[in-house]
Coordinates of N, CA and C and ligand atoms in Angstrom, one line a residue:
M1 N 1.6 -31.1 12.6 CA 1.5 -29.8 11.9 C 2.6 -28.8 12.4
S2 N 3.3 -28.2 11.5 CA 4.4 -27.4 12.0 C 3.8 -26.1 12.6
E3 N 4.6 -25.5 13.4 CA 4.1 -24.3 14.1 C 3.8 -23.2 13.1
K4 N 2.6 -22.5 13.3 CA 2.3 -21.4 12.4 C 3.2 -20.2 12.6
T5 N 3.5 -19.5 11.5 CA 4.3 -18.3 11.7 C 3.4 -17.1 12.1
K6 N 3.8 -16.5 13.2 CA 3.0 -15.4 13.8 C 3.2 -14.1 13.0
V7 N 2.1 -13.5 12.6 CA 2.2 -12.3 11.7 C 1.4 -11.1 12.4
A8 N 2.0 -10.0 12.4 CA 1.3 -8.7 12.9 C 1.1 -7.9 11.6
V9 N -0.1 -7.2 11.6 CA -0.4 -6.4 10.4 C -0.6 -5.0 10.9
L10 N 0.1 -4.0 10.3 CA 0.0 -2.6 10.6 C -0.9 -1.9 9.6
V11 N -1.9 -1.2 10.1 CA -2.9 -0.6 9.2 C -3.1 0.9 9.6
S12 N -3.8 1.6 8.6 CA -4.2 3.0 9.0 C -5.5 3.4 8.4
G13 N -6.1 2.4 7.6 CA -7.3 2.8 6.9 C -8.4 1.7 6.8
G14 N -9.0 1.6 5.6 CA -10.1 0.7 5.4 C -9.8 -0.7 5.7
G15 N -8.6 -1.2 5.4 CA -8.2 -2.6 5.7 C -8.6 -3.6 4.7
T16 N -8.8 -3.2 3.5 CA -9.2 -4.3 2.5 C -8.0 -5.3 2.3
N17 N -6.8 -4.8 2.4 CA -5.6 -5.7 2.2 C -5.6 -6.7 3.5
L18 N -5.8 -6.1 4.6 CA -5.9 -7.0 5.8 C -7.0 -8.0 5.7
Q19 N -8.2 -7.5 5.2 CA -9.3 -8.5 5.0 C -8.9 -9.6 4.1
A20 N -8.2 -9.3 3.0 CA -7.8 -10.3 2.1 C -6.9 -11.4 2.8
L21 N -6.0 -10.9 3.7 CA -5.2 -11.9 4.5 C -6.1 -12.7 5.4
I22 N -7.0 -12.0 6.1 CA -7.9 -12.7 7.1 C -8.7 -13.8 6.3
D23 N -9.2 -13.5 5.1 CA -10.0 -14.4 4.4 C -9.2 -15.6 3.9
K24 N -7.9 -15.3 3.5 CA -7.1 -16.4 3.0 C -6.5 -17.3 4.1
V25 N -6.4 -16.8 5.3 CA -6.1 -17.6 6.5 C -7.3 -18.5 6.8
A26 N -8.5 -17.9 6.7 CA -9.7 -18.6 7.1 C -10.0 -19.7 6.1
D27 N -9.7 -19.5 4.8 CA -10.0 -20.5 3.8 C -8.9 -21.5 3.5
G28 N -7.8 -21.3 4.3 CA -6.7 -22.3 4.3 C -5.7 -22.0 3.2
Q29 N -5.8 -20.9 2.5 CA -4.7 -20.6 1.5 C -3.5 -20.2 2.2
L30 N -3.6 -19.6 3.4 CA -2.5 -19.2 4.2 C -2.5 -20.0 5.5
D31 N -2.4 -21.4 5.3 CA -2.6 -22.3 6.5 C -1.4 -22.3 7.4
D32 N -0.3 -21.7 7.0 CA 0.9 -21.7 8.0 C 1.1 -20.4 8.6
V33 N 0.0 -19.5 8.6 CA 0.1 -18.2 9.1 C -1.0 -18.0 10.2
E34 N -0.5 -17.3 11.3 CA -1.5 -16.9 12.3 C -1.4 -15.4 12.5
I35 N -2.4 -14.6 12.2 CA -2.4 -13.1 12.4 C -2.6 -12.9 13.9
V36 N -1.6 -12.5 14.6 CA -1.7 -12.4 16.1 C -2.0 -11.0 16.6
R37 N -1.8 -10.0 15.7 CA -2.1 -8.6 16.1 C -2.4 -7.7 14.9
V38 N -3.3 -6.8 15.1 CA -3.5 -5.7 14.1 C -3.3 -4.4 14.8
I39 N -2.3 -3.6 14.4 CA -1.9 -2.4 15.0 C -2.2 -1.3 14.1
S40 N -3.1 -0.3 14.5 CA -3.4 0.8 13.7 C -2.8 2.1 14.2
S41 N -2.5 3.0 13.2 CA -2.0 4.3 13.6 C -3.1 5.3 13.9
R42 N -4.3 4.8 13.6 CA -5.5 5.7 13.8 C -6.6 4.9 14.4
E43 N -7.3 5.5 15.4 CA -8.3 4.8 16.1 C -9.6 4.6 15.3
D44 N -9.7 5.4 14.2 CA -11.0 5.4 13.4 C -10.8 4.5 12.2
A45 N -9.7 3.7 12.1 CA -9.5 2.9 10.9 C -10.5 1.7 10.9
F46 N -11.2 1.5 9.8 CA -12.2 0.4 9.7 C -11.4 -0.9 9.8
A47 N -10.2 -0.9 9.5 CA -9.4 -2.1 9.6 C -9.5 -2.7 11.0
L48 N -9.6 -1.9 12.0 CA -9.7 -2.4 13.4 C -11.0 -3.2 13.6
T49 N -12.1 -2.7 12.9 CA -13.4 -3.4 13.0 C -13.3 -4.8 12.3
R50 N -12.6 -4.8 11.2 CA -12.4 -6.1 10.5 C -11.6 -7.1 11.3
A51 N -10.6 -6.6 12.0 CA -9.8 -7.4 12.9 C -10.6 -8.0 14.1
E52 N -11.4 -7.1 14.7 CA -12.2 -7.5 15.8 C -13.2 -8.5 15.4
K53 N -13.8 -8.4 14.2 CA -14.8 -9.3 13.8 C -14.1 -10.7 13.6
A54 N -12.8 -10.7 13.3 CA -12.1 -12.0 13.0 C -11.5 -12.5 14.3
G55 N -11.7 -11.8 15.4 CA -11.2 -12.2 16.7 C -9.7 -12.0 16.9
I56 N -9.2 -11.0 16.2 CA -7.7 -10.8 16.3 C -7.5 -9.6 17.2
T57 N -6.5 -9.8 18.1 CA -6.2 -8.7 19.1 C -5.8 -7.4 18.3
T58 N -6.3 -6.3 18.7 CA -6.0 -5.0 18.1 C -5.3 -4.1 19.0
A59 N -4.7 -3.1 18.5 CA -4.1 -2.0 19.3 C -4.0 -0.8 18.4
V60 N -4.1 0.4 19.0 CA -3.9 1.7 18.3 C -2.6 2.2 18.9
A61 N -1.7 2.5 18.0 CA -0.4 3.0 18.4 C 0.1 4.1 17.5
R62 N 0.2 5.3 18.0 CA 0.6 6.4 17.1 C 2.1 6.5 17.1
E63 N 2.8 6.4 18.3 CA 4.2 6.5 18.4 C 4.9 5.2 18.0
Q64 N 6.1 5.3 17.4 CA 6.8 4.1 17.0 C 7.2 3.3 18.2
Q65 N 7.5 3.9 19.3 CA 7.9 3.2 20.5 C 6.7 2.2 20.9
E66 N 5.5 2.8 20.8 CA 4.3 2.0 21.2 C 4.1 0.8 20.2
V67 N 4.4 1.1 18.9 CA 4.3 0.1 17.9 C 5.2 -1.0 18.2
L68 N 6.5 -0.7 18.5 CA 7.5 -1.7 18.8 C 7.1 -2.5 20.0
K69 N 6.5 -1.9 21.0 CA 6.1 -2.6 22.3 C 5.0 -3.6 21.9
E70 N 4.0 -3.1 21.1 CA 2.9 -4.0 20.7 C 3.5 -5.2 19.9
L71 N 4.4 -4.9 19.0 CA 4.9 -6.0 18.1 C 5.6 -7.0 19.0
K72 N 6.4 -6.6 20.0 CA 7.1 -7.5 20.8 C 6.2 -8.3 21.7
A73 N 5.1 -7.6 22.2 CA 4.1 -8.3 23.1 C 3.4 -9.4 22.3
S74 N 3.2 -9.1 21.0 CA 2.4 -10.0 20.1 C 3.2 -11.3 19.8
G75 N 4.5 -11.3 19.9 CA 5.3 -12.4 19.4 C 5.4 -12.5 17.9
A76 N 5.1 -11.5 17.2 CA 5.1 -11.5 15.7 C 6.5 -11.8 15.2
E77 N 6.5 -12.7 14.2 CA 7.8 -13.0 13.6 C 8.0 -12.3 12.2
I78 N 6.8 -11.9 11.6 CA 6.8 -11.2 10.4 C 5.8 -10.0 10.6
V79 N 6.1 -8.9 10.0 CA 5.3 -7.7 10.1 C 4.8 -7.3 8.7
V80 N 3.5 -7.2 8.5 CA 3.0 -6.8 7.2 C 2.4 -5.4 7.3
L81 N 2.9 -4.5 6.4 CA 2.3 -3.1 6.3 C 1.2 -3.2 5.2
A82 N 0.0 -2.9 5.7 CA -1.2 -3.1 4.7 C -2.0 -1.8 4.8
G83 N -1.5 -0.8 3.9 CA -2.2 0.5 3.9 C -1.7 1.3 5.1
Y84 N -0.6 1.0 5.6 CA 0.0 1.7 6.8 C 0.6 3.0 6.3
M85 N 0.2 4.1 6.9 CA 0.6 5.4 6.4 C 1.7 6.1 7.2
R86 N 2.4 5.4 8.0 CA 3.5 6.0 8.8 C 4.9 5.4 8.3
V87 N 6.0 6.1 8.5 CA 7.3 5.6 8.3 C 7.8 4.9 9.5
L88 N 8.2 3.7 9.4 CA 8.6 2.9 10.5 C 10.0 3.5 11.1
S89 N 10.2 3.4 12.4 CA 11.4 3.9 13.0 C 12.6 3.0 12.6
P90 N 13.8 3.5 12.6 CA 15.0 2.6 12.3 C 15.1 1.5 13.3
E91 N 14.6 1.8 14.5 CA 14.7 0.7 15.6 C 13.8 -0.5 15.2
I92 N 12.6 -0.2 14.7 CA 11.7 -1.3 14.3 C 12.3 -2.0 13.1
I93 N 12.8 -1.3 12.1 CA 13.4 -1.9 10.9 C 14.6 -2.8 11.4
A94 N 15.4 -2.3 12.3 CA 16.5 -3.2 12.8 C 16.0 -4.4 13.5
E95 N 15.0 -4.2 14.4 CA 14.5 -5.4 15.2 C 13.9 -6.5 14.3
Y96 N 13.3 -6.0 13.2 CA 12.6 -7.0 12.3 C 13.2 -7.0 10.9
R97 N 14.5 -6.8 10.8 CA 15.2 -6.7 9.5 C 14.9 -7.9 8.6
D98 N 14.5 -7.6 7.4 CA 14.2 -8.7 6.4 C 13.0 -9.5 6.8
R99 N 12.2 -9.0 7.7 CA 10.9 -9.7 8.1 C 9.7 -8.7 8.1
I100 N 9.9 -7.6 7.4 CA 8.8 -6.6 7.3 C 8.5 -6.5 5.8
I101 N 7.2 -6.7 5.4 CA 6.8 -6.5 4.0 C 5.8 -5.5 3.8
N102 N 5.7 -4.9 2.6 CA 4.7 -3.8 2.4 C 4.1 -4.1 1.0
I103 N 2.9 -3.6 0.8 CA 2.2 -3.7 -0.5 C 2.1 -2.2 -1.0
H104 N 2.6 -2.0 -2.2 CA 2.6 -0.7 -2.8 C 1.8 -0.8 -4.1
P105 N 0.9 0.2 -4.4 CA 0.1 0.2 -5.6 C 0.7 0.7 -6.9
S106 N 1.9 0.3 -7.1 CA 2.5 0.6 -8.5 C 3.6 -0.4 -8.8
L107 N 4.1 -0.4 -10.0 CA 5.2 -1.3 -10.4 C 6.5 -0.6 -9.9
I108 N 6.9 -0.8 -8.7 CA 8.2 -0.2 -8.2 C 9.3 -0.7 -9.1
P109 N 10.3 0.2 -9.5 CA 10.6 1.5 -9.0 C 9.9 2.7 -9.5
K110 N 8.8 2.4 -10.3 CA 8.1 3.6 -10.8 C 7.0 4.0 -9.8
Y111 N 6.8 5.3 -9.7 CA 5.7 5.9 -8.9 C 5.7 5.4 -7.5
C112 N 6.9 5.5 -6.9 CA 7.0 5.1 -5.4 C 7.9 6.1 -4.7
G113 N 8.1 5.9 -3.4 CA 8.9 6.9 -2.7 C 8.1 8.0 -2.1
K114 N 8.8 9.0 -1.5 CA 8.1 10.0 -0.8 C 7.0 10.7 -1.6
G115 N 5.8 10.8 -1.0 CA 4.7 11.5 -1.6 C 3.9 10.6 -2.6
F116 N 4.4 9.4 -2.9 CA 3.6 8.5 -3.8 C 2.9 7.5 -3.0
Y117 N 1.6 7.8 -2.6 CA 0.8 6.8 -1.9 C -0.7 7.0 -2.3
G118 N -1.4 6.0 -2.2 CA -2.9 6.0 -2.4 C -3.2 6.6 -3.8
M119 N -4.2 7.5 -3.9 CA -4.7 8.0 -5.1 C -3.6 8.8 -5.9
R120 N -2.6 9.4 -5.2 CA -1.6 10.2 -5.8 C -0.8 9.3 -6.8
V121 N -0.7 8.0 -6.5 CA 0.1 7.1 -7.4 C -0.7 7.0 -8.7
H122 N -2.0 6.7 -8.6 CA -2.8 6.4 -9.8 C -3.0 7.6 -10.6
K123 N -3.1 8.8 -10.0 CA -3.2 10.1 -10.7 C -1.9 10.3 -11.6
A124 N -0.8 10.0 -10.9 CA 0.5 10.2 -11.7 C 0.7 9.3 -12.8
V125 N 0.2 8.0 -12.6 CA 0.3 7.0 -13.7 C -0.5 7.4 -14.9
I126 N -1.7 7.9 -14.6 CA -2.6 8.3 -15.7 C -2.1 9.6 -16.4
E127 N -1.6 10.5 -15.6 CA -1.1 11.8 -16.2 C 0.1 11.5 -17.1
A128 N 0.8 10.5 -16.7 CA 2.0 10.1 -17.5 C 1.7 9.3 -18.8
G129 N 0.4 9.0 -18.9 CA 0.0 8.3 -20.1 C 0.4 6.8 -20.1
E130 N 0.7 6.2 -19.0 CA 1.1 4.8 -18.9 C 0.0 3.9 -19.4
K131 N 0.4 2.8 -20.1 CA -0.6 1.8 -20.5 C -0.7 0.7 -19.6
E132 N 0.2 0.7 -18.6 CA 0.1 -0.4 -17.6 C 0.5 0.1 -16.2
S133 N 0.0 -0.4 -15.2 CA 0.4 -0.1 -13.8 C 0.5 -1.5 -13.1
G134 N 0.3 -1.5 -11.8 CA 0.3 -2.8 -11.1 C 0.6 -2.6 -9.6
A135 N 0.9 -3.7 -8.9 CA 1.2 -3.6 -7.5 C 2.4 -4.4 -7.2
T136 N 3.1 -4.1 -6.1 CA 4.3 -4.7 -5.7 C 4.4 -5.0 -4.2
V137 N 4.8 -6.2 -3.9 CA 5.1 -6.6 -2.5 C 6.6 -6.6 -2.4
H138 N 7.1 -5.8 -1.3 CA 8.5 -5.7 -1.2 C 8.9 -5.7 0.3
Y139 N 10.2 -6.0 0.6 CA 10.7 -5.9 1.9 C 10.8 -4.4 2.3
V140 N 10.7 -4.1 3.5 CA 10.8 -2.8 4.0 C 12.2 -2.6 4.6
D141 N 12.9 -1.5 4.1 CA 14.2 -1.2 4.7 C 14.1 0.3 5.2
E142 N 15.2 0.9 5.4 CA 15.2 2.3 6.0 C 14.6 3.3 5.0
G143 N 14.6 3.0 3.7 CA 14.1 3.9 2.7 C 12.6 3.9 2.6
V144 N 12.0 4.7 1.7 CA 10.6 4.6 1.4 C 10.4 3.8 0.1
D145 N 9.8 2.6 0.2 CA 9.5 1.8 -0.9 C 10.8 1.3 -1.6
T146 N 11.9 1.2 -0.9 CA 13.2 0.9 -1.5 C 13.7 -0.6 -1.2
G147 N 13.0 -1.3 -0.4 CA 13.5 -2.7 -0.1 C 13.3 -3.7 -1.3
A148 N 14.0 -4.8 -1.1 CA 14.0 -5.8 -2.2 C 12.6 -6.2 -2.6
I149 N 12.3 -6.3 -3.9 CA 11.0 -6.7 -4.4 C 10.8 -8.2 -4.2
I150 N 9.7 -8.6 -3.6 CA 9.3 -10.0 -3.4 C 8.5 -10.5 -4.7
L151 N 7.5 -9.7 -5.0 CA 6.8 -10.0 -6.3 C 5.9 -8.8 -6.7
Q152 N 5.7 -8.8 -8.0 CA 4.8 -7.7 -8.5 C 3.9 -8.3 -9.7
E153 N 2.8 -7.6 -9.9 CA 1.9 -8.0 -10.9 C 1.4 -6.8 -11.7
K154 N 1.3 -6.9 -13.0 CA 0.9 -5.8 -13.9 C -0.6 -5.8 -14.0
V155 N -1.1 -4.5 -14.2 CA -2.5 -4.3 -14.3 C -2.7 -3.3 -15.5
P156 N -3.6 -3.5 -16.5 CA -3.7 -2.6 -17.6 C -4.3 -1.3 -17.2
V157 N -3.8 -0.2 -17.8 CA -4.5 1.1 -17.7 C -5.4 1.2 -18.9
L158 N -6.7 1.4 -18.7 CA -7.6 1.4 -19.8 C -8.0 2.8 -20.2
D159 N -8.3 3.0 -21.5 CA -8.7 4.3 -22.0 C -9.9 4.8 -21.1
G160 N -9.8 6.0 -20.7 CA -10.9 6.6 -19.9 C -10.8 6.3 -18.4
D161 N -9.7 5.6 -18.1 CA -9.6 5.3 -16.6 C -9.4 6.7 -15.9
T162 N -10.0 6.7 -14.7 CA -9.8 7.8 -13.8 C -8.9 7.2 -12.7
P163 N -8.3 8.1 -11.8 CA -7.5 7.5 -10.7 C -8.3 6.5 -9.9
E164 N -9.6 6.8 -9.8 CA -10.4 5.9 -8.9 C -10.6 4.6 -9.6
T165 N -10.9 4.5 -10.9 CA -11.1 3.2 -11.6 C -9.9 2.4 -11.6
L166 N -8.7 3.1 -11.8 CA -7.5 2.4 -11.8 C -7.1 1.9 -10.4
A167 N -7.4 2.7 -9.4 CA -7.1 2.3 -8.0 C -7.9 1.0 -7.7
A168 N -9.1 1.0 -8.1 CA -10.0 -0.2 -7.8 C -9.4 -1.4 -8.5
R169 N -8.9 -1.3 -9.7 CA -8.4 -2.5 -10.4 C -7.1 -2.9 -9.8
V170 N -6.2 -1.9 -9.4 CA -4.9 -2.3 -8.8 C -5.2 -2.9 -7.4
L171 N -6.2 -2.4 -6.7 CA -6.5 -2.9 -5.3 C -6.8 -4.4 -5.4
E172 N -7.5 -4.8 -6.4 CA -7.9 -6.2 -6.6 C -6.6 -7.1 -6.7
T173 N -5.6 -6.6 -7.4 CA -4.3 -7.3 -7.6 C -3.6 -7.2 -6.3
E174 N -3.6 -6.1 -5.6 CA -3.0 -6.1 -4.3 C -3.4 -7.2 -3.4
H175 N -4.7 -7.4 -3.3 CA -5.3 -8.4 -2.5 C -4.8 -9.8 -2.8
E176 N -4.6 -10.0 -4.1 CA -4.0 -11.3 -4.5 C -2.6 -11.5 -4.2
I177 N -1.8 -10.5 -4.5 CA -0.3 -10.7 -4.4 C 0.2 -10.5 -3.0
L178 N -0.6 -9.8 -2.1 CA -0.1 -9.6 -0.7 C 0.0 -11.0 0.0
A179 N -1.0 -11.8 -0.2 CA -1.0 -13.2 0.4 C 0.2 -14.0 -0.2
R180 N 0.4 -13.9 -1.5 CA 1.5 -14.7 -2.1 C 2.8 -14.2 -1.6
G181 N 2.9 -12.9 -1.5 CA 4.2 -12.3 -1.0 C 4.4 -12.7 0.4
L182 N 3.4 -12.7 1.2 CA 3.6 -13.1 2.6 C 4.0 -14.6 2.7
E183 N 3.4 -15.5 1.8 CA 3.9 -16.9 1.8 C 5.4 -17.0 1.5
R184 N 5.8 -16.2 0.6 CA 7.3 -16.2 0.2 C 8.1 -15.7 1.4
A185 N 7.6 -14.7 2.1 CA 8.4 -14.2 3.2 C 8.4 -15.2 4.3
V186 N 7.3 -16.0 4.5 CA 7.3 -17.0 5.5 C 8.3 -18.1 5.1
D187 N 8.3 -18.5 3.8 CA 9.2 -19.6 3.4 C 10.6 -19.1 3.6
N188 N 10.9 -17.9 3.2 CA 12.3 -17.3 3.3 C 12.7 -17.3 4.8
L189 N 11.8 -17.0 5.7 CA 12.1 -17.0 7.1 C 12.5 -18.4 7.6
K190 N 11.6 -19.3 7.2 CA 11.9 -20.7 7.6 C 13.2 -21.2 7.0
K191 N 13.6 -20.7 5.9 CA 14.9 -21.2 5.3 C 16.0 -20.4 5.9
G192 N 15.7 -19.5 6.8 CA 16.8 -18.7 7.5 C 17.2 -17.5 6.9
G193 N 16.4 -16.9 6.0 CA 16.9 -15.6 5.5 C 16.0 -15.1 4.4
K194 N 16.5 -14.1 3.7 CA 15.6 -13.4 2.7 C 15.5 -14.3 1.5
Ligands
GRF201 C1 -4.6 1.5 -0.8 O1 -4.4 2.7 -1.5 C2 -3.5 0.5 -1.2 O2 -3.1 0.8 -2.5 C3 -2.4 0.8 -0.2 O3 -3.1 1.2 1.0 C4 -4.3 1.8 0.6 C5 -5.4 1.3 1.5 O4 -5.5 -0.1 1.6 N1 -1.6 -0.4 0.0 P1 -6.4 -0.9 2.6 O5 -7.8 -1.0 1.9 O6 -6.5 -0.1 3.9 O7 -5.8 -2.2 2.8

């Protein structure tokens, strides 16, 4: 059995995207991945409870220097941002260049960048009268939601959708494509690059 790729997951909130990864590791869909650390920017994030229940080492780190220290201590080779609400420092981006991925709840390059996160994304999509939205897994670089796209999937916007009903539909797709995006990042790492 080849060595599993060590993955750290950065979170700030409920952790449903983290849970999707935990479940897919457990059921063998992500059999070449080991989640070695969950690092939260907030001590009250339910994502920490999800990690603890799965026996994954957790840490709370508010400052980017602390985040970097935890990442290095964990031996993580790939970093996944899953509902992480902080901007990573240039030092972390440089240390893990082309090895950090993020899940964003829109079809990048639409409805992304500064100020477009969570419910704000879905509100803007509905106000613009879009007939479709979706989710995107992308590499993280120094910009906000500007790194190379790994994969994305469309989701219909239905008549009568509220930001909440659209968010719930997009979140389901996030859970599916985050694991597939992580697999591609693992394969790219093993092949020696992006
Ligand atoms: C969700 O809005 C999701 O679109 C974004 O982060 C938020 C929380 O996700 N990626 P999670 O439930 O904490 O994974």
